[in-house]
Tab-separated table of C-alpha atoms in Angstrom:
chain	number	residue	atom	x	y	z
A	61	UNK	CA	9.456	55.556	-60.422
A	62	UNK	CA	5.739	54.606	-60.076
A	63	UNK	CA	5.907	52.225	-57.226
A	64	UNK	CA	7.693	49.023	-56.323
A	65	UNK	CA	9.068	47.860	-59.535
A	66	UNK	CA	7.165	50.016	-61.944
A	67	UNK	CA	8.227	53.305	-63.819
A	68	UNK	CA	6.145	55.454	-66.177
A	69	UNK	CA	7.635	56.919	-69.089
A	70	UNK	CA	5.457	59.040	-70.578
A	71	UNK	CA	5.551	60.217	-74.296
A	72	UNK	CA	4.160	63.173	-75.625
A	73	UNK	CA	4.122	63.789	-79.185
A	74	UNK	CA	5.138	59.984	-80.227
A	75	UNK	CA	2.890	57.889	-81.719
A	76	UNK	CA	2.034	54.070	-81.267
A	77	UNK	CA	4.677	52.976	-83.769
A	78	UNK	CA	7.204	55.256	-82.219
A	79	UNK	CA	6.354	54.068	-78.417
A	80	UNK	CA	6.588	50.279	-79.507
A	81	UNK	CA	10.288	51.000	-80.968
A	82	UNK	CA	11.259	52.843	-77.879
A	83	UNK	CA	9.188	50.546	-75.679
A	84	UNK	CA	11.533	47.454	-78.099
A	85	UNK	CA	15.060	49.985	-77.402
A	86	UNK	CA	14.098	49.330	-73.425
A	87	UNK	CA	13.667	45.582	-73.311
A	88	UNK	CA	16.757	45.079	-75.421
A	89	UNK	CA	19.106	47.294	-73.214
A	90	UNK	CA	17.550	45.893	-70.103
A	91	UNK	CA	18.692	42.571	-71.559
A	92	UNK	CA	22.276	43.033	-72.210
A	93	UNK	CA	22.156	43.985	-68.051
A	94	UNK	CA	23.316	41.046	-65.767
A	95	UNK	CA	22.893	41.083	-62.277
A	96	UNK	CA	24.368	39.524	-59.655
A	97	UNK	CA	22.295	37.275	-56.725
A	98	UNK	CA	23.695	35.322	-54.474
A	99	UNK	CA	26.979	35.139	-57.017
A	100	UNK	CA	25.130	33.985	-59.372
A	101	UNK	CA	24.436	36.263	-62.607
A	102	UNK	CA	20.911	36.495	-63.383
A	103	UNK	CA	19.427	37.845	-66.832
A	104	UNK	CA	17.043	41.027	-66.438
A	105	UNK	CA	13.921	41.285	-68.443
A	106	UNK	CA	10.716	44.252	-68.421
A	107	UNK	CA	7.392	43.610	-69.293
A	108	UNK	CA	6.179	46.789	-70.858
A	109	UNK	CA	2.593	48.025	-70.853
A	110	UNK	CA	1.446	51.001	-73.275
A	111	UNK	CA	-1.695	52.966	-73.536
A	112	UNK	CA	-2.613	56.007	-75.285
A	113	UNK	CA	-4.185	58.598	-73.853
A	114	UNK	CA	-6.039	59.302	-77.214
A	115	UNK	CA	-8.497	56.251	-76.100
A	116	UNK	CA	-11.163	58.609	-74.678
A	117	UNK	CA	-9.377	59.469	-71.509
A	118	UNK	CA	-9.103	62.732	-69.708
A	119	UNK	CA	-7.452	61.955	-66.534
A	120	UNK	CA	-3.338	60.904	-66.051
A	121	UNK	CA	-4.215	57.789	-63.666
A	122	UNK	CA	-6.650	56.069	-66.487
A	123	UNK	CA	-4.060	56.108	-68.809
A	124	UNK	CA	-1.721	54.760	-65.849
A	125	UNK	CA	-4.204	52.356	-65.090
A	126	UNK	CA	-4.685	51.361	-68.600
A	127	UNK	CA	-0.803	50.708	-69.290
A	128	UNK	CA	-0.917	48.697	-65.584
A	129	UNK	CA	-3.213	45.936	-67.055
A	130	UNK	CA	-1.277	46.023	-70.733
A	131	UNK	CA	1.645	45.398	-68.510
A	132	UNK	CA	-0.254	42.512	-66.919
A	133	UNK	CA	-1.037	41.066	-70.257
A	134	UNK	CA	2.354	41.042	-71.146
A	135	UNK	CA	3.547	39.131	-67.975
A	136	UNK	CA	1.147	36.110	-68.757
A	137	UNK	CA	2.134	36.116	-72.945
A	138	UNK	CA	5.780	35.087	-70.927
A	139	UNK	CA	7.247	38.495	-70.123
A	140	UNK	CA	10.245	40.236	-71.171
A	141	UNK	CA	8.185	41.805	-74.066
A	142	UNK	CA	5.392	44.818	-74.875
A	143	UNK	CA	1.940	44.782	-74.853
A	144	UNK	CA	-0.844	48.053	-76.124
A	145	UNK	CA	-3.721	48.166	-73.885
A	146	UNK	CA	-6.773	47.352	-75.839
A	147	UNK	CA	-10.237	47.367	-74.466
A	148	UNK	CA	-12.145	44.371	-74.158
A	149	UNK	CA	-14.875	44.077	-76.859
């Protein structure tokens, strides 16, 4: 647990095509979860963030940091979903 809301998994050895099927295993068994507010049953979703560290970083929090805004990007494309972090050009 990260803070708040947030977790970190971190992957060694797996490459991007591995992380987005694990990142893919994650949202779909969050889905099947229901939870109950207020007795009503309310869907769960994640937004997923992913960054490599193979992006010129050397320290843990940049590669935290740079998963945080992937994360972000995948909240505003509608959530529930994945995003790779990808610097701006």
């Amino acid at each position: 647990r990260y803070g708040g809301e947030e977790f970190v998994v971190l992957l060694p050895e797996t490459n991007l095509d591995q992380a987005f099927q694990i990142a893919e295993r994650i949202r779909q068994n969050i889905a099947i979860l229901q939870m109950q507010k207020f007795g009503i049953n309310t869907k769960l979703t994640v937004s997923v963030g992913i960054s490599s560290i193979a992006m010129d970083m050397n320290r843990v929090d940049q590669l935290i940091d740079k998963a945080d805004q992937a994360m972000y990007m995948t909240k505003e494309r509608g959530k529930n979903g994945y995003f790779f972090y990808q610097p701006k050009e």
